[in-house]
mmCIF file of C-alpha atoms in Angstrom:
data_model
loop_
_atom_site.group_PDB
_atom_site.id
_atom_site.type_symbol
_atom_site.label_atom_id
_atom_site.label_comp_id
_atom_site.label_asym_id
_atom_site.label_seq_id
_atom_site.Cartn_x
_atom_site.Cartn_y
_atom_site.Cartn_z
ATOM 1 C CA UNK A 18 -5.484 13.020 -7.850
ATOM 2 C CA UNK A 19 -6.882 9.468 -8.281
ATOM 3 C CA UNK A 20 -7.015 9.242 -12.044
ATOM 4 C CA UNK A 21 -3.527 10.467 -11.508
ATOM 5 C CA UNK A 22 -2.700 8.227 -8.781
ATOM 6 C CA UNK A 23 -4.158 5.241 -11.189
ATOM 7 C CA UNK A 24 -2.458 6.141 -14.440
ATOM 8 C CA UNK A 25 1.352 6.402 -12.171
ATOM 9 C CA UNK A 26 0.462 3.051 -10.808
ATOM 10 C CA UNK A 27 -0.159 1.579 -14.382
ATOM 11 C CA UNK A 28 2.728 2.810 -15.563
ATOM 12 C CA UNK A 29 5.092 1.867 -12.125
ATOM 13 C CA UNK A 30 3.286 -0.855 -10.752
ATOM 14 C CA UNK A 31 1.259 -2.749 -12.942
ATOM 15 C CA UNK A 32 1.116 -5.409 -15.644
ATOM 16 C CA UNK A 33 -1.472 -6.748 -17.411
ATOM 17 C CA UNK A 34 -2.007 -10.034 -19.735
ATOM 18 C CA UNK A 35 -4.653 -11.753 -21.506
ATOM 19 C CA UNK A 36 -4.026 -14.658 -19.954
ATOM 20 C CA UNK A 37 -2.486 -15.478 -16.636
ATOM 21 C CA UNK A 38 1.035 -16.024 -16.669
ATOM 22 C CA UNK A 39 2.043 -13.823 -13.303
ATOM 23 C CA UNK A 40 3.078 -16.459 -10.651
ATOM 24 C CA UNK A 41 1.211 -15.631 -7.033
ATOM 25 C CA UNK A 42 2.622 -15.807 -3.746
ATOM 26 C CA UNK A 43 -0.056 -18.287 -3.151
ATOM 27 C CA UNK A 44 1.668 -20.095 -6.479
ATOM 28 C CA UNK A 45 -1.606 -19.807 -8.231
ATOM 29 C CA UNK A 46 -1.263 -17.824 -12.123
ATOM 30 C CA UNK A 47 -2.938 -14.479 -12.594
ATOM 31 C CA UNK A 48 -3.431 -11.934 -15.709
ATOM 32 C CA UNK A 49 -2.047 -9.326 -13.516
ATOM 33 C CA UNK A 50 0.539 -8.520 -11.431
ATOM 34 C CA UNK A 51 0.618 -5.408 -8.832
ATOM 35 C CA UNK A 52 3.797 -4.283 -7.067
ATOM 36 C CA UNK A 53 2.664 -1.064 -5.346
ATOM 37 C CA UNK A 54 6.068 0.039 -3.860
ATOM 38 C CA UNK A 55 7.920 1.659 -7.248
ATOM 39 C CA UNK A 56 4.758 3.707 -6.855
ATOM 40 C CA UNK A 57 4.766 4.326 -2.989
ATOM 41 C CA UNK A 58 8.279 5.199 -3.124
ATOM 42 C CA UNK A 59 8.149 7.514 -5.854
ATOM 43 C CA UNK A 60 8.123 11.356 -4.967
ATOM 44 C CA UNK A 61 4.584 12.175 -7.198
ATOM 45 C CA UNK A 62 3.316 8.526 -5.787
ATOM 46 C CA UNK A 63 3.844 9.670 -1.987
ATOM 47 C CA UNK A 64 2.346 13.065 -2.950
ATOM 48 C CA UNK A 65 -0.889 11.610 -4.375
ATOM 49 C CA UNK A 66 -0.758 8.180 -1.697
ATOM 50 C CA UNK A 67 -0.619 10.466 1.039
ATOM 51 C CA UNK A 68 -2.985 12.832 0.102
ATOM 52 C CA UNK A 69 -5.592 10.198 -1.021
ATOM 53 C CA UNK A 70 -4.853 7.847 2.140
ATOM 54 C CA UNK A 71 -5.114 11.280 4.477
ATOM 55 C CA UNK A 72 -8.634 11.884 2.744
ATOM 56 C CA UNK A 73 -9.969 8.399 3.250
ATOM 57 C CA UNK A 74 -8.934 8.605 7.329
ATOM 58 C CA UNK A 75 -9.462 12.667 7.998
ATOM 59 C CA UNK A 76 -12.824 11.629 9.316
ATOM 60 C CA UNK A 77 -12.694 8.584 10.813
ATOM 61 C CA UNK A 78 -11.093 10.281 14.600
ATOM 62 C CA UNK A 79 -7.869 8.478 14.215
ATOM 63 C CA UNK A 80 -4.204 9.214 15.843
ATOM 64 C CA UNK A 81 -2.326 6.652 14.225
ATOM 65 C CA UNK A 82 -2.031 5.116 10.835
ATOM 66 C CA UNK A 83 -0.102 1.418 9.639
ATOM 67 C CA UNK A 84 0.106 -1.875 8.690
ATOM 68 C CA UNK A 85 2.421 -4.397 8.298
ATOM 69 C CA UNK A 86 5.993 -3.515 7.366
ATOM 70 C CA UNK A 87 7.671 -3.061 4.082
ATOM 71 C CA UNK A 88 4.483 -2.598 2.404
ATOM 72 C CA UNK A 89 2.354 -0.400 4.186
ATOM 73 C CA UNK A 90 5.238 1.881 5.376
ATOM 74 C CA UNK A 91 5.851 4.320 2.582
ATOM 75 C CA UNK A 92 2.156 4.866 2.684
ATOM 76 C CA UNK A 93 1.712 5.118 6.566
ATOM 77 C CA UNK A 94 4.763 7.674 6.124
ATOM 78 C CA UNK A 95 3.089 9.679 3.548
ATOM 79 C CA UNK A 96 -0.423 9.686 4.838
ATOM 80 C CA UNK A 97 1.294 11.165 8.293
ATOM 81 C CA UNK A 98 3.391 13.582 6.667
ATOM 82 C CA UNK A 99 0.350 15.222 4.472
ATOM 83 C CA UNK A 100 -1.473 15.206 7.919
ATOM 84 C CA UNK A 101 0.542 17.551 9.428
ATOM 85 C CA UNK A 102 0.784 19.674 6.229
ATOM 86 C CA UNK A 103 -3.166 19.679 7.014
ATOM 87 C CA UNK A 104 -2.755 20.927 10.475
ATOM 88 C CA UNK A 105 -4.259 17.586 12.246
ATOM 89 C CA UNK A 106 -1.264 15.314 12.349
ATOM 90 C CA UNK A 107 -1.779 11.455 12.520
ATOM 91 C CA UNK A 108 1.301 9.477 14.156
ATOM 92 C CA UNK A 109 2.432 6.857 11.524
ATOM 93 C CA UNK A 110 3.710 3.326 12.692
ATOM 94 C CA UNK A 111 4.523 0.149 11.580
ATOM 95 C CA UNK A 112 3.867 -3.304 12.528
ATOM 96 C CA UNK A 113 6.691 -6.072 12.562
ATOM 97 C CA UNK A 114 6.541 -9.152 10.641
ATOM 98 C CA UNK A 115 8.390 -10.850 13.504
ATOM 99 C CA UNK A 116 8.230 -9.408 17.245
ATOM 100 C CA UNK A 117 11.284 -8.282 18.463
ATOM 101 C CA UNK A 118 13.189 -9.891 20.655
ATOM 102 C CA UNK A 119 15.546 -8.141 22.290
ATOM 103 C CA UNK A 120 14.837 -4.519 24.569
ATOM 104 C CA UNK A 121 11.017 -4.196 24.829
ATOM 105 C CA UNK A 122 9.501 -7.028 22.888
ATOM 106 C CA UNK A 123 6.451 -5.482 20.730
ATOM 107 C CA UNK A 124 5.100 -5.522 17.435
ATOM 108 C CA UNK A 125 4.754 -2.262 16.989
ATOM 109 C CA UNK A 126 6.673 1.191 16.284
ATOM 110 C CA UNK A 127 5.447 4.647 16.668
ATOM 111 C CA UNK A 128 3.994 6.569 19.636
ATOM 112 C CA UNK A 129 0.706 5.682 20.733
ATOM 113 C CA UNK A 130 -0.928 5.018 23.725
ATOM 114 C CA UNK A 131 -2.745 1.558 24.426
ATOM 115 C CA UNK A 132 -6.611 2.382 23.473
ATOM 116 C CA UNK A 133 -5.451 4.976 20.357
ATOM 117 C CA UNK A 134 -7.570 4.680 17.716
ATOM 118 C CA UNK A 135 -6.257 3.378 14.597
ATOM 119 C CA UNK A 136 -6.606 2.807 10.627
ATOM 120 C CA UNK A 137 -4.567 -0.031 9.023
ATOM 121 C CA UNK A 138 -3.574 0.335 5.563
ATOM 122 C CA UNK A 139 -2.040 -1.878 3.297
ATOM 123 C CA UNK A 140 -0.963 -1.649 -0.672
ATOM 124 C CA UNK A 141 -2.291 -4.780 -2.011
ATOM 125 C CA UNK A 142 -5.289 -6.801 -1.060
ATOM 126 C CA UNK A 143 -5.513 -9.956 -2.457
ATOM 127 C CA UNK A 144 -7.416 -12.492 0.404
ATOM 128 C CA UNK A 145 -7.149 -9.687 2.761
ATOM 129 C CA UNK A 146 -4.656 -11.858 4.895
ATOM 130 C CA UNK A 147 -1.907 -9.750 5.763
ATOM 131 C CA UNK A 148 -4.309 -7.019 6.824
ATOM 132 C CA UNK A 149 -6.301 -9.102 8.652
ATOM 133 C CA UNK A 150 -2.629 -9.819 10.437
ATOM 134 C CA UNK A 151 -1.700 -6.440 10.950
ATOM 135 C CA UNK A 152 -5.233 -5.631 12.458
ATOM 136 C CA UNK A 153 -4.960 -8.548 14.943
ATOM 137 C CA UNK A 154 -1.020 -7.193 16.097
ATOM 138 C CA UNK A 155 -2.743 -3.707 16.362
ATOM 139 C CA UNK A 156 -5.506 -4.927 18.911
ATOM 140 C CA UNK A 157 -2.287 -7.696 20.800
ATOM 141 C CA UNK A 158 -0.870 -3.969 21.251
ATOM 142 C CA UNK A 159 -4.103 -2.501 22.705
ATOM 143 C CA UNK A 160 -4.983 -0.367 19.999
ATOM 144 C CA UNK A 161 -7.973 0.153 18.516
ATOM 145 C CA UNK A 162 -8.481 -0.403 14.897
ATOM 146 C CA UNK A 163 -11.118 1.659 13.497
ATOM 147 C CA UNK A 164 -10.884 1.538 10.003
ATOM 148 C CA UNK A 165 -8.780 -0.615 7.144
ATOM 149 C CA UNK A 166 -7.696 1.410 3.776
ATOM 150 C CA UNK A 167 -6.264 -0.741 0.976
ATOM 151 C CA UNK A 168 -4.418 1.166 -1.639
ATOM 152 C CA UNK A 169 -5.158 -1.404 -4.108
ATOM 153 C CA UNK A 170 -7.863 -4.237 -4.372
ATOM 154 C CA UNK A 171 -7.435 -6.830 -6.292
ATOM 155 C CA UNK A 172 -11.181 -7.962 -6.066
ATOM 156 C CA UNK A 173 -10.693 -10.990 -4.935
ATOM 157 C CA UNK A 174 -12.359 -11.338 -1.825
ATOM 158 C CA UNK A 175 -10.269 -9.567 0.388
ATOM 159 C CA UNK A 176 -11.721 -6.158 1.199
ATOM 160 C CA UNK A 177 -15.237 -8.739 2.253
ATOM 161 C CA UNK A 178 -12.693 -10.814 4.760
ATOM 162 C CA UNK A 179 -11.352 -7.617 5.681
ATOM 163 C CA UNK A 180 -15.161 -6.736 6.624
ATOM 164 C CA UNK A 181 -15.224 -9.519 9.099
ATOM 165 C CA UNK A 182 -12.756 -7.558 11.402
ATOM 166 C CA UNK A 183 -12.803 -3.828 11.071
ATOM 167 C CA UNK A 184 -16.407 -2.501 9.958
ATOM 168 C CA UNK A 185 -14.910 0.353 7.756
ATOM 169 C CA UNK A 186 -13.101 -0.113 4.928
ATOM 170 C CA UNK A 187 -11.663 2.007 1.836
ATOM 171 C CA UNK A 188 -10.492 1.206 -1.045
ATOM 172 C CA UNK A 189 -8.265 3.641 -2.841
ATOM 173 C CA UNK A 190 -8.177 2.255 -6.290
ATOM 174 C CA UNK A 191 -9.565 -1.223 -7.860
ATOM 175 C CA UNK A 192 -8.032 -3.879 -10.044
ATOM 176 C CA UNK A 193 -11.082 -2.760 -12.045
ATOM 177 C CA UNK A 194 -10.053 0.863 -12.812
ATOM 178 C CA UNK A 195 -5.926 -0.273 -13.139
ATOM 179 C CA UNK A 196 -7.168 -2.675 -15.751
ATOM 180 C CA UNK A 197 -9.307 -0.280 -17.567
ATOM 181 C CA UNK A 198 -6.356 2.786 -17.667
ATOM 182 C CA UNK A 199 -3.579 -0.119 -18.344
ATOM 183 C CA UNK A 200 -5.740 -1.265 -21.684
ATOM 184 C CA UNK A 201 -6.340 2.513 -23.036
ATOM 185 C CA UNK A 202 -2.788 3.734 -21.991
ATOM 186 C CA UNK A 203 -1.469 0.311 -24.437
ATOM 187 C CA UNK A 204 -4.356 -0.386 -26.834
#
């Protein structure tokens, strides 16, 4: 499912150059560029996300997995959905860029009590930053955040900030391997 997974995203979600002409958020120029969600959104990309994401977190004793909304949704969504095909169903929820403010203020959707454990996912990790976020709005909402999976890591230092919060951390598939398929799928 992962060489799979990896030859979908190169042909959905990523793009390659010699030389760095993608413009970052951060405004800095890279050879690649990696937009996850043509993938994540995909019916064969949940299939294999959600499969892949459920085996990284079957073990780790979790009830709930997230991250920050839009990009970790389709995966949180997935992951939960092959859970139940599994028979041990994981609640999926996602965490707000801005906190409500009107009803119950709170970061967070989807049904778990305070102390549930947790994973956070996200699609892209670049300095780790909005999954460092997304862990801190977990534990504001009295969860417990046992474990990070990034569907994609750049390999920029992320995944190691990532470290400095939650002690477990997957990676799904590396700029590394997308690079590698990318260059023998176009020669």
């Amino acid at each position: 499912m992962k060489q799979e997974l990896i030859a979908l995203l190169c042909r959905k979600s990523f793009q390659y150059s010699d030389r760095p002409i993608f413009k970052l958020v951060s405004g800095r120029l890279s050879s690649f560029y990696v937009n996850c969600k043509p993938t994540t959104l995909s019916p064969r990309g949940m299939f294999l996300v959600g499969h892949l994401v459920y085996d990284a977190i079957a073990d780790a004793g979790v009830a709930g997995v997230g991250g920050l909304t839009f990009g970790a949704d389709p995966i949180a969504i997935a992951a939960a959905f092959t859970s139940e095909l599994k028979g041990r169903p994981i609640q999926a929820f996602s965490i707000r860029k801005e906190k409500k403010d009107h009803g119950i203020a709170k970061w967070i959707e989807g049904e778990l009590p305070a102390g549930a454990p947790v994973a956070i996912i996200d699609d892209v990790a670049t300095t780790g930053g909005s999954t460092i976020k997304a862990i801190e709005r977990a534990r504001e909402e009295g969860l417990e955040v046992v474990k990070a999976v990034i569907l994609v890591d750049r390999q920029e230092g992320g995944v190691a900030a990532i470290r400095k919060h939650v002690d477990e951390v997957a990676v799904i598939v590396s700029r590394d391997e997308l690079v590698t398929e990318w260059k023998r799928l176009n020669g």
